[in-house]
Amino acid sequence: MSSNCENECDPSHCSLIGDNCKLTYNESCVPLDIPEDILNELVDKAKDYALMHGACMRSKTAFDRDTLQFAPFFLLPSAFPKREFERVVKFQPIMNKLIHHVAQDYEFLKKCLKKTIMVDDFTSRLWKIYETVRSEGISQPVNLGLIRSDVMLTQCTAGCCELCQTPPYVTSHQVEVNTIASGFGHMGPVSGKLHRYILGELGKEELLSKLPENNALEALCDGMIEAWKIYGNPKAVVLFVIEDVTYNICDQRFHEFEIRRQNPDVHVIRRNLTEISKRGKLTDDKRLIIDDKEVAVVYFRAGYEPAQYHTDVEWDARLLIERSLALKSPTISYHLAGTKKVQQELAMPGVLERYISEEESKLLSQLFTGLYSLDLHPEGDKAVEMAIEYPEKYVLKPQREGGGNNIYGEEIRTVLKRVQHSSEREAYILMDRIRPPILSNYVVRPHEPVKLIDVVSELGIFGVIIGTKDKIMVNKNAGHMLRTKMSTVNEGGVAAGQGGLDSVYLTD
Ligand code: ADP
Ligand code: MG
């Protein structure tokens, strides 16, 4: 890694961050001066590989149910230090366990969210469902967690911390942990396959050993099938709760195909919340029946954002599911345990130790960057003041999932000045902005010429956990995914077009 920051500052504490301060990895797996004719031929092949292996989405701009487009992707795998990759993979079962135990702790969730639910209607409605099913008695004690913890590398300087006594001078910081609709179980592995093919075409077979194995799809589907077996009715189906329009269709369908491959007895049905409300019912013994099919497992790929609940009808569907005997990924308590507010509270001193061992707490806390409550108390006041003074150092997050909701830069100042003295600010949390090292890569987008651009990456580590309050039956790693985006954009959703599929190239 070389630095072209004139001040040789520690970027995580630098106020000149942004365009004025760039640390760059010069670690592309192949030189980035591929001659134009070779590049164009390679891109042509790579596009077809993507199209023919389901690295695709439906177009948002020209939606056509019968047509797929390849998803934007990066031509080469992105460098990621092996030490950091192995560290975050090792952490995942601990993260799974933490989320599982937090989700069983009603009092803690209530303490974390009591102010949030006063000012945030969406979280409040989720909370009401939780209270309702708790008061009625939880029908299904077994939880199915299909979790994804997202991290970015943070640039460090030599000797800045325990880990940075030797290169690489980077560490991993958690962006968030997802407990609902943790997608890309197919897109992650297929991106690795695409890159293996590309490196082969470039005659670089010797690099293939640096692309880690990725069993995300197998492991996540195995988790659903395990849950289906626990339910114990061989005729019951798996229900995918889907959006009204699914753009990320390949990712979802490949889960279905993989379930069929692993166990042909398991059938999958797909319904949106509106359909579930109209066509679903509970039997007296709480079995969930949709169109005469009994449901063993519910896998939410929707239901994480307010727009997916048009009216009370969709909320009724969520409650219906939650009341049922089906195993759910996630249960309402797992959903609540994955909120940004809970993530912020987990980073407070002494909290992790309540759920995992001291040694595990020490390891996990290395993943956390600064997270600050904006509650109406003196520490909250301090956080507001510091964000108004240095907005470029932070990200302001409401309790939302799915991308595009966070607030950055000057807008942080505007929003915080508006809500500074009201409880409205308690709907948000504040987080240190992570400044990952910048890499260069060729971006390939539909209908655009290939382009070499500056990028940053976000690694997602999947985990599967199945258990009751008292007993964990399954807790394991479940592969990974890498998304990369232009270094200049705040958020890089792949479907939104600012980001692209990528895979990991392990470096020393
Ligand atoms: P969502 O639930 O909407 O995915 P995230 O917390 O994952 O919310 O934020 C969305 C995106 O915003 C991330 O994928 C990342 O690109 C960017 N982001 C979030 N938090 C940070 C942070 N602390 N530093 C830098 N970028 C961030
Ligand atoms: Mg995210």
XYZ file of C-alpha atoms and ligand atoms in Angstrom:
536
model
C 0.000 0.000 0.000
C 1.367 3.426 -0.822
C 0.278 6.755 0.516
C -0.109 9.919 -1.515
C -1.529 11.822 1.431
C 0.870 14.710 1.905
C 0.370 14.789 5.622
C 0.946 11.067 6.247
C -2.003 11.344 8.602
C -4.033 8.601 10.137
C -7.050 8.802 7.834
C -9.483 7.399 10.361
C -8.866 10.535 12.405
C -8.238 12.934 9.551
C -10.541 15.871 8.906
C -9.247 16.315 5.343
C -10.845 13.078 4.312
C -12.464 12.736 0.959
C -10.726 13.919 -2.174
C -7.858 15.485 -0.277
C -6.608 12.307 1.265
C -6.170 9.103 -0.673
C -4.420 5.954 0.334
C -4.170 3.532 -2.527
C -3.491 -0.163 -2.772
C -1.364 -0.912 -5.814
C -2.374 -4.516 -5.614
C -4.394 -5.405 -8.669
C -4.031 -9.111 -9.448
C -3.007 -8.311 -13.037
C -1.520 -5.082 -14.456
C -4.280 -2.620 -15.315
C -2.974 -1.775 -18.767
C -4.729 -4.544 -20.672
C -4.451 -3.625 -24.400
C -7.753 -2.416 -25.831
C -8.311 -5.266 -28.292
C -7.662 -7.934 -25.630
C -9.808 -6.026 -23.134
C -12.776 -5.748 -25.490
C -12.675 -9.441 -26.359
C -12.401 -10.344 -22.679
C -15.335 -8.107 -21.745
C -17.433 -9.683 -24.484
C -16.741 -13.161 -23.135
C -17.242 -12.056 -19.533
C -20.652 -10.509 -20.317
C -21.780 -13.748 -21.922
C -20.412 -15.798 -19.023
C -22.418 -13.580 -16.640
C -25.583 -13.856 -18.767
C -25.298 -17.602 -19.128
C -24.542 -18.327 -15.457
C -27.203 -16.127 -13.904
C -25.079 -13.180 -12.744
C -28.096 -11.183 -13.854
C -30.936 -8.940 -12.764
C -34.106 -7.574 -14.268
C -33.729 -4.081 -15.625
C -35.070 -1.269 -13.461
C -35.153 1.213 -16.302
C -36.788 -1.045 -18.890
C -38.551 -3.703 -16.848
C -39.502 -6.771 -18.798
C -40.411 -9.896 -16.908
C -39.111 -12.094 -19.715
C -35.704 -10.481 -20.087
C -32.553 -10.520 -17.987
C -29.558 -8.218 -18.039
C -26.162 -9.068 -16.641
C -25.657 -7.285 -13.329
C -22.935 -4.622 -13.330
C -19.654 -6.301 -12.429
C -15.954 -5.646 -12.040
C -13.694 -7.414 -14.467
C -11.030 -8.451 -11.963
C -11.286 -9.726 -8.391
C -10.386 -7.118 -5.766
C -7.414 -7.406 -3.431
C -8.365 -8.144 0.158
C -5.699 -8.973 2.755
C -5.779 -12.668 3.675
C -5.250 -11.889 7.346
C -8.357 -9.694 7.483
C -10.463 -12.072 5.413
C -9.657 -14.984 7.701
C -10.246 -12.856 10.778
C -13.767 -11.791 9.791
C -14.684 -15.297 8.631
C -13.581 -16.612 12.021
C -15.713 -13.994 13.788
C -18.972 -14.958 12.052
C -20.093 -17.830 14.306
C -19.519 -15.512 17.275
C -21.596 -12.834 15.563
C -24.343 -15.399 14.907
C -24.369 -16.399 18.557
C -24.441 -12.780 19.691
C -27.444 -11.942 17.505
C -29.215 -15.109 18.618
C -28.843 -14.322 22.310
C -29.703 -10.638 21.864
C -32.873 -11.645 20.013
C -33.947 -13.717 23.048
C -33.445 -10.798 25.438
C -36.759 -8.921 25.491
C -35.668 -6.492 28.209
C -32.538 -5.481 26.323
C -34.388 -4.981 23.038
C -37.000 -2.930 24.856
C -34.362 -0.759 26.513
C -32.565 -0.215 23.196
C -35.671 0.570 21.170
C -38.025 2.300 23.604
C -37.145 5.781 22.358
C -36.833 4.727 18.740
C -40.366 3.350 18.671
C -41.730 6.654 19.944
C -40.456 8.464 16.869
C -40.108 5.803 14.178
C -43.385 4.374 12.985
C -41.895 1.427 11.088
C -39.882 0.110 14.048
C -42.880 0.773 16.254
C -45.100 -1.477 14.114
C -42.508 -4.254 14.183
C -42.338 -3.839 17.948
C -46.110 -4.132 18.280
C -46.021 -7.481 16.477
C -43.298 -8.624 18.848
C -45.354 -7.606 21.893
C -48.477 -9.248 20.470
C -46.889 -12.635 19.842
C -45.083 -12.521 23.182
C -48.322 -11.901 25.041
C -50.078 -14.701 23.123
C -47.153 -17.104 23.616
C -44.543 -17.755 20.924
C -45.702 -20.728 18.813
C -42.404 -21.740 17.289
C -39.443 -21.704 19.698
C -36.846 -22.485 17.002
C -35.211 -19.516 15.244
C -33.569 -19.668 11.823
C -30.905 -17.001 11.356
C -29.544 -16.407 7.855
C -27.253 -13.582 8.760
C -24.794 -11.401 6.848
C -22.235 -9.211 8.529
C -20.865 -6.478 6.235
C -17.395 -5.040 6.727
C -15.131 -2.562 5.041
C -11.401 -2.201 5.399
C -10.203 0.830 7.293
C -6.864 2.329 6.417
C -4.424 2.457 9.286
C -0.869 3.614 9.777
C 2.032 1.442 10.874
C 1.836 0.737 14.593
C -1.524 2.489 15.089
C -3.059 -0.505 16.868
C -2.333 -4.026 18.035
C -2.957 -5.438 14.550
C -0.914 -2.886 12.658
C 2.487 -3.834 14.013
C 3.065 -5.558 10.647
C 1.584 -4.920 7.177
C -1.053 -4.781 5.803
C -1.893 -1.571 7.581
C -5.621 -2.035 7.389
C -8.246 -3.429 9.696
C -11.863 -4.499 9.154
C -14.785 -2.535 10.538
C -18.372 -3.647 10.548
C -20.762 -1.533 8.486
C -23.840 -3.391 9.711
C -25.239 -6.815 10.392
C -28.268 -7.999 8.405
C -30.796 -10.356 9.930
C -33.473 -10.015 7.234
C -33.220 -10.617 3.471
C -29.434 -11.116 3.544
C -29.062 -11.368 -0.212
C -26.323 -12.345 -2.689
C -25.963 -15.959 -1.568
C -25.904 -16.738 -5.285
C -24.395 -13.517 -6.635
C -21.386 -13.855 -4.302
C -20.244 -17.289 -5.476
C -21.138 -16.714 -9.136
C -18.930 -13.596 -9.163
C -16.028 -15.760 -7.984
C -16.737 -18.223 -10.796
C -16.830 -15.396 -13.326
C -13.453 -14.154 -12.095
C -11.960 -17.635 -12.245
C -13.050 -17.817 -15.868
C -11.615 -14.359 -16.640
C -8.264 -15.118 -14.996
C -8.159 -18.373 -16.971
C -8.775 -16.458 -20.202
C -5.914 -14.145 -19.261
C -3.626 -17.154 -18.802
C -3.292 -16.487 -15.063
C -4.189 -19.910 -13.686
C -1.471 -19.521 -11.061
C -3.635 -16.854 -9.374
C -6.689 -19.068 -8.936
C -5.519 -20.399 -5.565
C -5.878 -16.838 -4.220
C -9.617 -16.804 -4.865
C -11.219 -18.350 -1.774
C -13.842 -21.060 -2.019
C -17.355 -19.727 -1.544
C -20.168 -22.079 -0.534
C -22.728 -19.386 0.336
C -25.577 -20.756 -1.740
C -25.142 -24.354 -0.535
C -24.823 -23.342 3.098
C -27.776 -20.937 3.211
C -30.051 -23.425 1.460
C -28.814 -26.197 3.731
C -29.905 -23.976 6.643
C -33.414 -23.664 5.192
C -33.628 -27.411 4.603
C -32.464 -28.123 8.173
C -35.236 -25.840 9.405
C -37.737 -27.631 7.138
C -36.689 -30.966 8.685
C -37.144 -29.565 12.199
C -40.703 -28.558 11.296
C -41.271 -32.204 10.541
C -44.005 -32.371 7.905
C -42.614 -33.750 4.621
C -45.551 -32.234 2.705
C -45.005 -28.688 3.998
C -43.355 -26.053 1.767
C -40.847 -23.233 2.109
C -42.408 -19.794 1.572
C -40.276 -17.005 0.081
C -41.805 -13.643 1.008
C -41.029 -11.496 -2.013
C -41.364 -7.933 -3.222
C -44.173 -6.931 -5.618
C -41.529 -6.783 -8.360
C -38.296 -8.708 -7.932
C -35.315 -7.197 -9.746
C -32.697 -9.374 -8.048
C -34.457 -12.431 -9.404
C -31.447 -14.649 -10.148
C -30.209 -14.430 -6.600
C -33.581 -15.587 -5.289
C -34.280 -18.227 -7.933
C -30.874 -19.861 -7.541
C -31.753 -20.400 -3.869
C -34.836 -22.257 -5.057
C -32.849 -24.316 -7.572
C -30.273 -25.172 -4.911
C -32.954 -26.289 -2.446
C -34.356 -28.542 -5.164
C -30.852 -29.893 -5.921
C -30.167 -30.672 -2.260
C -33.564 -32.145 -1.471
C -36.154 -32.715 -4.229
C -38.859 -33.240 -1.581
C -38.787 -29.586 -0.548
C -41.025 -27.293 -2.576
C -40.770 -23.511 -2.603
C -43.641 -21.079 -3.117
C -43.266 -17.334 -3.597
C -45.840 -14.782 -2.413
C -45.779 -11.082 -1.569
C -47.234 -9.791 1.704
C -50.477 -8.691 0.030
C -51.071 -12.183 -1.362
C -50.212 -13.795 1.965
C -52.742 -11.597 3.693
C -55.485 -12.500 1.222
C -54.714 -16.167 0.721
C -53.176 -17.207 4.018
C -54.744 -18.485 7.230
C -53.855 -20.130 10.516
C -55.345 -23.398 11.659
C -56.475 -23.750 15.269
C -53.141 -25.325 16.084
C -51.303 -22.377 14.417
C -50.194 -24.086 11.232
C -49.721 -21.525 8.436
C -51.687 -22.427 5.311
C -51.267 -20.536 2.034
C -53.432 -21.644 -0.895
C -53.956 -25.025 0.788
C -50.242 -25.566 1.300
C -48.838 -25.875 4.797
C -45.733 -23.731 5.334
C -42.759 -25.139 7.250
C -40.262 -22.303 6.741
C -40.716 -18.629 5.876
C -37.763 -16.902 4.201
C -38.213 -13.117 4.020
C -36.726 -11.448 0.951
C -39.065 -8.505 1.561
C -40.672 -6.868 4.561
C -37.640 -4.841 5.656
C -38.795 -1.431 4.416
C -41.957 0.626 4.894
C -42.750 0.772 1.155
C -43.281 -3.010 1.185
C -46.236 -2.521 3.547
C -48.775 -0.593 1.467
C -51.600 -0.701 3.986
C -52.578 -2.594 7.136
C -53.168 -5.638 4.929
C -49.408 -6.304 4.640
C -48.909 -5.753 8.376
C -51.659 -8.321 8.960
C -49.657 -10.775 6.845
C -46.529 -10.158 8.911
C -48.483 -10.799 12.115
C -50.111 -13.899 10.645
C -46.686 -15.351 9.816
C -45.270 -14.398 13.194
C -48.126 -16.087 15.040
C -47.619 -19.323 13.136
C -45.766 -22.527 13.842
C -43.552 -22.051 10.778
C -39.842 -21.417 11.350
C -39.054 -17.905 10.206
C -35.944 -16.245 8.868
C -36.098 -13.908 10.597
C -38.420 -14.060 13.559
C -39.598 -10.610 14.577
C -37.079 -10.555 17.442
C -34.194 -11.329 15.068
C -35.446 -8.537 12.798
C -35.437 -6.115 15.744
C -32.009 -7.356 16.900
C -30.670 -6.344 13.481
C -31.783 -2.711 13.692
C -29.180 0.032 13.553
C -30.131 1.188 17.044
C -29.402 -2.230 18.539
C -26.104 -2.368 16.640
C -25.158 0.963 18.231
C -26.118 -0.193 21.727
C -24.120 -3.428 21.302
C -21.005 -1.349 20.773
C -21.347 0.284 24.205
C -18.792 -0.877 26.787
C -19.714 -4.021 28.731
C -22.705 -5.055 26.592
C -21.180 -7.865 24.498
C -19.997 -9.688 27.615
C -23.614 -10.351 28.592
C -24.092 -12.576 25.564
C -20.712 -14.060 24.644
C -17.498 -14.859 26.529
C -14.990 -12.200 27.482
C -12.523 -13.491 24.917
C -15.173 -13.515 22.169
C -16.269 -10.007 23.178
C -12.718 -8.756 22.844
C -12.453 -10.215 19.344
C -15.816 -8.882 18.139
C -15.299 -5.430 19.557
C -12.255 -5.061 17.270
C -14.780 -5.016 14.436
C -16.708 -2.046 15.752
C -15.985 1.478 14.711
C -17.333 4.496 16.610
C -21.110 4.269 17.063
C -22.990 7.005 18.906
C -26.437 7.315 20.401
C -28.314 10.492 19.510
C -30.752 10.118 22.406
C -31.670 13.259 24.309
C -28.950 13.052 26.934
C -25.579 14.809 27.381
C -23.617 12.174 25.386
C -26.206 12.473 22.611
C -25.753 16.266 22.656
C -22.007 15.792 22.309
C -22.454 13.432 19.348
C -24.786 15.906 17.628
C -22.298 18.717 18.118
C -19.377 16.734 16.759
C -21.360 15.639 13.687
C -22.443 19.210 12.990
C -18.827 20.349 13.280
C -17.256 17.538 11.168
C -20.078 15.970 9.125
C -17.636 14.386 6.661
C -16.316 12.124 9.421
C -19.675 10.448 10.064
C -22.661 8.655 8.601
C -26.131 9.421 9.985
C -28.382 6.355 9.928
C -32.141 6.037 10.361
C -33.673 2.632 11.252
C -33.914 1.443 7.674
C -32.579 -1.369 5.506
C -32.109 -1.859 1.815
C -29.745 0.962 0.888
C -30.223 4.613 0.032
C -31.449 5.753 3.442
C -28.297 7.003 5.156
C -27.263 10.626 5.300
C -23.785 11.923 4.460
C -21.685 15.102 4.373
C -23.365 18.488 4.402
C -26.838 16.945 4.653
C -25.924 15.568 8.099
C -25.510 19.157 9.240
C -28.844 20.193 7.755
C -30.765 17.288 9.266
C -29.149 17.486 12.686
C -29.655 21.238 12.947
C -33.333 20.662 12.226
C -33.853 17.886 14.792
C -31.152 18.884 17.298
C -33.528 19.868 20.095
C -36.353 17.421 19.465
C -36.887 13.727 20.116
C -36.919 13.272 16.331
C -33.159 12.856 16.527
C -33.685 9.623 18.473
C -34.801 7.964 15.227
C -31.149 8.029 14.095
C -27.769 6.757 15.151
C -24.402 8.233 14.256
C -21.445 6.198 13.027
C -17.830 6.950 12.172
C -17.424 7.031 8.426
C -15.171 4.212 7.255
C -12.633 5.204 4.597
C -11.573 2.038 2.817
C -8.428 1.892 0.695
C -9.035 2.846 -2.920
C -8.381 0.333 -5.686
C -8.733 0.533 -9.453
C -10.814 -1.880 -11.485
C -12.617 -2.138 -14.808
C -16.371 -1.674 -14.412
C -18.634 -3.468 -16.898
C -22.208 -2.168 -17.126
C -24.948 -2.968 -19.624
C -24.891 -0.665 -22.650
C -21.755 1.190 -21.519
C -18.141 0.918 -22.626
C -15.825 -0.758 -20.103
C -14.095 1.829 -17.910
C -11.201 1.844 -15.432
C -12.339 3.602 -12.251
C -11.367 4.126 -8.603
C -13.340 1.823 -6.320
C -13.897 0.661 -2.743
C -15.290 -2.682 -1.609
C -17.580 -4.066 1.075
C -17.278 -7.700 2.136
C -20.309 -9.593 3.438
C -19.803 -12.726 5.525
C -22.763 -15.100 5.765
C -23.654 -17.218 8.752
C -26.393 -19.718 9.614
C -27.705 -20.269 13.109
C -30.616 -22.424 14.251
C -31.637 -22.609 17.867
C -34.079 -22.068 20.684
C -33.586 -19.763 23.658
C -31.695 -22.494 25.478
C -30.094 -24.576 22.795
C -28.156 -23.777 19.630
C -28.430 -26.674 17.178
C -26.521 -25.202 14.201
C -24.003 -22.357 14.143
C -21.706 -22.058 11.160
C -20.087 -19.944 8.490
C -21.903 -19.766 5.182
C -19.591 -18.222 2.596
C -19.261 -14.589 1.573
C -19.945 -11.933 -1.070
C -18.092 -8.824 -2.215
C -19.693 -5.681 -3.587
C -17.629 -2.878 -5.009
C -18.582 0.700 -5.848
C -17.084 3.868 -7.254
C -14.938 5.428 -4.555
C -16.758 8.742 -4.905
C -20.307 7.554 -4.175
C -21.716 7.173 -0.685
C -23.649 3.976 -1.323
C -23.263 1.478 -4.101
C -26.289 -0.723 -4.568
C -25.717 -3.135 -7.453
C -29.294 -2.862 -8.706
C -29.115 0.924 -8.307
C -26.225 0.923 -10.801
C -23.579 2.587 -8.613
C -22.008 -0.665 -7.544
C -21.140 -3.984 -9.054
C -20.500 -7.636 -8.368
C -16.985 -8.505 -7.335
C -15.006 -11.256 -5.654
C -12.079 -11.552 -3.296
C -8.444 -11.899 -4.335
C -6.418 -12.693 -1.235
C -3.181 -10.776 -0.751
C -0.433 -11.057 1.871
P -28.558 -0.653 4.663
O -29.292 -1.409 5.712
O -29.375 0.345 3.957
O -27.787 -1.569 3.751
P -25.958 0.148 5.676
O -25.624 0.533 7.049
O -25.399 -1.152 5.208
O -27.524 0.206 5.500
O -25.473 1.284 4.708
C -25.643 1.247 3.312
C -24.321 1.550 2.613
O -23.805 2.803 3.085
C -23.226 0.549 2.890
O -23.300 -0.542 2.009
C -21.981 1.391 2.686
O -21.675 1.518 1.310
C -22.406 2.758 3.203
N -22.047 2.917 4.629
C -22.805 2.588 5.690
N -22.161 2.842 6.855
C -20.969 3.340 6.520
C -19.842 3.811 7.261
N -19.843 3.819 8.586
N -18.772 4.272 6.568
C -18.764 4.289 5.219
N -19.787 3.867 4.459
C -20.888 3.399 5.091
Mg -26.171 -2.732 4.167
